[in-house]
Short mmCIF file of C-alpha atoms in Angstrom, two decimals:
data_model
loop_
_atom_site.label_atom_id
_atom_site.label_comp_id
_atom_site.label_asym_id
_atom_site.label_seq_id
_atom_site.Cartn_x
_atom_site.Cartn_y
_atom_site.Cartn_z
CA GLU A 1355 67.29 -84.45 179.61
CA VAL A 1356 65.44 -84.09 176.33
CA GLN A 1357 65.38 -87.24 174.24
CA VAL A 1358 63.40 -88.11 171.16
CA VAL A 1359 62.90 -91.76 170.22
CA GLU A 1360 61.24 -92.96 167.03
CA SER A 1361 60.05 -96.43 166.21
CA GLY A 1362 58.07 -98.28 163.59
CA GLY A 1363 60.33 -98.24 160.57
CA VAL A 1364 60.25 -101.47 158.56
CA LEU A 1365 60.31 -102.87 155.05
CA VAL A 1366 56.92 -102.37 153.41
CA GLN A 1367 55.62 -103.03 149.93
CA PRO A 1368 54.63 -100.22 147.57
CA GLY A 1369 51.07 -99.18 148.23
CA GLY A 1370 51.28 -100.31 151.82
CA SER A 1371 50.77 -98.44 155.08
CA LEU A 1372 52.85 -97.86 158.14
CA ARG A 1373 52.67 -95.87 161.35
CA LEU A 1374 55.72 -94.33 162.92
CA SER A 1375 55.77 -93.41 166.59
CA CYS A 1376 57.74 -90.79 168.45
CA ALA A 1377 57.80 -91.09 172.23
CA PRO A 1378 60.08 -88.48 173.72
CA SER A 1379 61.26 -88.06 177.27
CA GLY A 1380 62.04 -84.94 179.19
CA PHE A 1381 59.22 -82.89 177.72
CA THR A 1382 55.54 -82.94 176.80
CA VAL A 1383 54.69 -83.23 173.11
CA SER A 1384 51.47 -81.25 173.49
CA ASP A 1385 53.47 -78.21 174.68
CA ASN A 1386 55.93 -78.26 171.83
CA TYR A 1387 56.38 -77.93 168.09
CA MET A 1388 56.98 -81.43 166.74
CA THR A 1389 58.04 -82.35 163.25
CA TRP A 1390 59.06 -85.22 161.00
CA VAL A 1391 62.01 -84.78 158.66
CA ARG A 1392 63.25 -87.51 156.35
CA GLN A 1393 66.48 -88.27 154.61
CA ALA A 1394 66.70 -90.70 151.72
CA PRO A 1395 69.89 -92.78 151.61
CA GLY A 1396 72.79 -90.57 150.61
CA LYS A 1397 70.49 -87.59 150.06
CA GLY A 1398 69.62 -84.35 151.78
CA LEU A 1399 67.04 -83.42 154.36
CA GLU A 1400 63.37 -83.14 153.46
CA TRP A 1401 60.72 -81.72 155.76
CA VAL A 1402 57.66 -83.99 155.88
CA SER A 1403 55.11 -82.71 158.39
CA ASP A 1404 54.70 -80.87 161.65
CA ILE A 1405 52.21 -80.22 164.39
CA TYR A 1406 51.95 -77.32 166.79
CA SER A 1407 50.83 -77.30 170.38
CA GLY A 1408 47.47 -75.93 169.32
CA GLY A 1409 46.97 -78.84 166.94
CA SER A 1410 47.65 -77.12 163.61
CA ALA A 1411 49.39 -79.49 161.22
CA TYR A 1412 51.15 -79.02 157.91
CA TYR A 1413 52.46 -81.32 155.20
CA ALA A 1414 54.94 -81.37 152.37
CA ASP A 1415 53.30 -81.48 148.95
CA SER A 1416 54.95 -84.84 148.31
CA VAL A 1417 53.05 -86.50 151.17
CA LYS A 1418 49.86 -84.47 151.39
CA GLY A 1419 46.83 -86.71 151.30
CA ARG A 1420 48.92 -89.81 152.06
CA PHE A 1421 50.50 -89.03 155.43
CA THR A 1422 48.82 -87.86 158.62
CA ILE A 1423 50.52 -86.50 161.71
CA SER A 1424 48.75 -86.88 165.02
CA ARG A 1425 49.35 -86.74 168.72
CA ASP A 1426 48.17 -88.77 171.72
CA ASN A 1427 48.62 -86.54 174.72
CA SER A 1428 47.81 -89.35 177.19
CA LYS A 1429 50.73 -91.35 175.82
CA ASN A 1430 52.93 -88.32 175.16
CA THR A 1431 53.46 -89.65 171.66
CA VAL A 1432 53.44 -88.24 168.15
CA TYR A 1433 52.57 -90.43 165.19
CA LEU A 1434 53.08 -90.31 161.47
CA GLN A 1435 50.53 -92.47 159.66
CA MET A 1436 51.79 -93.22 156.18
CA SER A 1437 49.70 -94.78 153.43
CA SER A 1438 49.97 -95.40 149.69
CA LEU A 1439 53.69 -95.70 150.20
CA ARG A 1440 56.00 -95.32 147.23
CA ALA A 1441 59.60 -96.25 146.58
CA GLU A 1442 60.53 -92.59 146.87
CA ASP A 1443 59.30 -92.57 150.47
CA THR A 1444 62.26 -94.77 151.39
CA ALA A 1445 64.26 -92.81 153.94
CA VAL A 1446 65.34 -92.44 157.51
CA TYR A 1447 62.53 -90.60 159.27
CA TYR A 1448 63.53 -88.30 162.08
CA CYS A 1449 61.14 -87.12 164.73
CA ALA A 1450 62.23 -83.79 166.10
CA ARG A 1451 61.29 -80.96 168.41
CA GLY A 1452 61.52 -77.23 168.03
CA PRO A 1453 62.68 -74.62 170.49
CA THR A 1454 60.79 -72.85 173.24
CA PRO A 1455 58.82 -70.79 172.36
CA PRO A 1456 57.72 -73.00 169.48
CA ARG A 1457 59.09 -72.18 166.02
CA PRO A 1458 59.31 -74.31 162.88
CA ILE A 1459 62.98 -75.15 163.25
CA VAL A 1460 64.60 -78.20 164.81
CA VAL A 1461 66.60 -78.20 168.02
CA TYR A 1462 66.26 -81.79 169.19
CA TRP A 1463 66.49 -84.73 166.83
CA GLY A 1464 65.71 -88.39 167.31
CA GLN A 1465 68.11 -90.99 165.98
CA GLY A 1466 65.75 -91.84 163.14
CA THR A 1467 63.90 -94.90 161.98
CA LEU A 1468 64.40 -96.44 158.54
CA VAL A 1469 61.44 -96.94 156.26
CA THR A 1470 62.11 -99.02 153.16
CA VAL A 1471 59.44 -99.25 150.49
CA SER A 1472 60.24 -102.12 148.14
CA THR A 1473 59.01 -105.39 146.75
CA ALA B 249 57.05 -73.64 147.43
CA ILE B 250 60.15 -71.60 148.22
CA GLN B 251 63.24 -73.23 146.76
CA LEU B 252 66.60 -72.92 148.46
CA THR B 253 69.70 -73.27 146.31
CA GLN B 254 72.97 -73.87 148.09
CA SER B 255 76.34 -73.35 146.51
CA PRO B 256 78.69 -74.92 146.12
CA SER B 257 77.32 -78.43 146.52
CA SER B 258 80.74 -79.47 147.77
CA LEU B 259 84.03 -77.84 148.49
CA SER B 260 87.50 -78.90 149.42
CA ALA B 261 89.18 -76.97 152.20
CA SER B 262 91.98 -77.25 154.69
CA VAL B 263 92.20 -76.65 158.39
CA GLY B 264 92.50 -72.95 159.01
CA ASP B 265 90.74 -71.93 155.80
CA ARG B 266 87.91 -69.45 155.72
CA VAL B 267 84.86 -71.16 154.24
CA THR B 268 81.76 -69.48 152.85
CA ILE B 269 78.57 -71.28 151.84
CA THR B 270 75.70 -69.50 150.17
CA CYS B 271 71.98 -70.18 150.22
CA ARG B 272 69.68 -68.42 147.78
CA ALA B 273 65.92 -68.39 148.20
CA SER B 274 63.56 -68.32 145.23
CA GLN B 275 61.65 -65.48 146.88
CA GLY B 276 62.24 -63.14 149.76
CA ILE B 277 62.12 -64.74 153.20
CA SER B 278 63.32 -61.86 155.39
CA THR B 279 65.65 -63.51 157.93
CA THR B 280 63.62 -66.68 158.47
CA LEU B 281 66.55 -68.97 157.73
CA ALA B 282 68.36 -71.58 159.78
CA TRP B 283 71.63 -73.43 159.22
CA TYR B 284 72.35 -77.01 160.27
CA GLN B 285 75.49 -79.13 160.36
CA GLN B 286 75.36 -82.88 159.78
CA LYS B 287 78.31 -85.19 160.26
CA PRO B 288 78.33 -88.65 158.64
CA GLY B 289 76.11 -91.07 160.51
CA LYS B 290 74.88 -88.36 162.88
CA THR B 291 71.76 -86.29 163.23
CA PRO B 292 71.83 -82.65 162.15
CA LYS B 293 72.72 -79.93 164.61
CA LEU B 294 71.21 -76.46 164.58
CA LEU B 295 73.95 -73.85 164.23
CA ILE B 296 72.23 -70.59 163.38
CA CYS B 297 68.68 -69.30 163.46
CA ASP B 298 67.13 -66.12 162.10
CA ALA B 299 69.94 -65.94 159.53
CA SER B 300 72.57 -64.70 161.95
CA SER B 301 71.75 -65.74 165.52
CA LEU B 302 74.27 -68.26 166.79
CA GLU B 303 72.82 -71.08 168.84
CA SER B 304 74.10 -71.59 172.36
CA GLY B 305 77.28 -73.66 172.45
CA VAL B 306 78.14 -73.16 168.78
CA PRO B 307 81.71 -71.90 168.31
CA SER B 308 82.09 -68.27 167.39
CA ARG B 309 84.00 -69.18 164.22
CA PHE B 310 80.58 -69.85 162.71
CA SER B 311 78.58 -66.86 161.54
CA GLY B 312 75.59 -66.24 159.34
CA SER B 313 74.41 -63.24 157.41
CA GLY B 314 71.90 -62.14 154.85
CA SER B 315 68.25 -61.29 154.43
CA GLY B 316 65.69 -61.44 151.69
CA THR B 317 66.97 -63.96 149.18
CA ASP B 318 70.72 -64.24 149.75
CA PHE B 319 72.35 -65.78 152.78
CA THR B 320 75.80 -66.95 153.76
CA LEU B 321 77.27 -69.25 156.36
CA THR B 322 80.91 -68.52 157.13
CA ILE B 323 83.42 -70.56 159.04
CA SER B 324 86.24 -68.16 159.84
CA SER B 325 88.93 -70.79 160.47
CA LEU B 326 88.00 -74.34 159.58
CA GLN B 327 88.66 -76.90 162.30
CA PRO B 328 88.95 -80.69 161.88
CA GLU B 329 85.55 -81.21 163.50
CA ASP B 330 83.89 -78.89 160.96
CA PHE B 331 84.18 -81.30 158.04
CA ALA B 332 80.51 -82.08 157.49
CA THR B 333 77.51 -81.30 155.32
CA TYR B 334 75.70 -78.04 155.90
CA TYR B 335 72.04 -77.34 155.15
CA CYS B 336 69.97 -74.18 155.14
CA GLN B 337 66.24 -74.24 155.93
CA GLN B 338 63.61 -71.58 155.44
CA PHE B 339 60.74 -71.22 157.87
CA ASN B 340 59.09 -68.20 156.30
CA SER B 341 56.21 -70.13 154.81
CA TYR B 342 54.85 -73.59 154.23
CA PRO B 343 55.94 -75.97 152.95
CA LEU B 344 59.16 -75.69 154.90
CA THR B 345 62.15 -76.40 152.69
CA PHE B 346 65.81 -77.29 153.02
CA GLY B 347 68.64 -76.49 150.70
CA GLY B 348 70.35 -79.36 148.92
CA GLY B 349 73.37 -79.28 151.21
CA THR B 350 77.03 -78.34 150.95
CA LYS B 351 79.62 -80.94 151.78
CA VAL B 352 82.84 -79.56 153.23
CA GLU B 353 85.64 -82.04 152.68
#
């Protein structure tokens, strides 16, 4: 069974850094399209970043230069390194997987991890 | 970035109603559009891909149409479990973008 599990969300001060982890089961991250989508409280969905099986990665303009997506194949884990965090980065962050063959849409969603950026 | 404008932002409907939600792209995206359903407190669910291709297991009362800049999601006969927020997403080019959502209540 395909499952996606995120972790790492906490309360962090503005300007701080944080790393989110996504450790799925039932599939190999290096073979799949993986993405992070966030949702601010009471707001809509916002695509953040994604990474393809070949290693190509893309970012939303709002996080470019501050966030980095990466993958550790030995741990079957995807990461989202976030730095220079701002209040507007406060959101539930979902790790998600695309279909097979890989396409930039989401089929499997994690339950999300809450990141709160506040003093 | 390609902007997706959904309308209406919310609508009130009753069980059995036919519901239509529109999604307009700021530039042509062919049929590279997906629709998701999100219920309160739940993660989104992919309903339709490629503008009109129904995902496996999605009831046939859901349908999608359109190409270029104008797209629609139609629920032919609204069921109690369909009250939710619906989002469109374009995957024609980066950055990927979602519409603002339509709440069906």
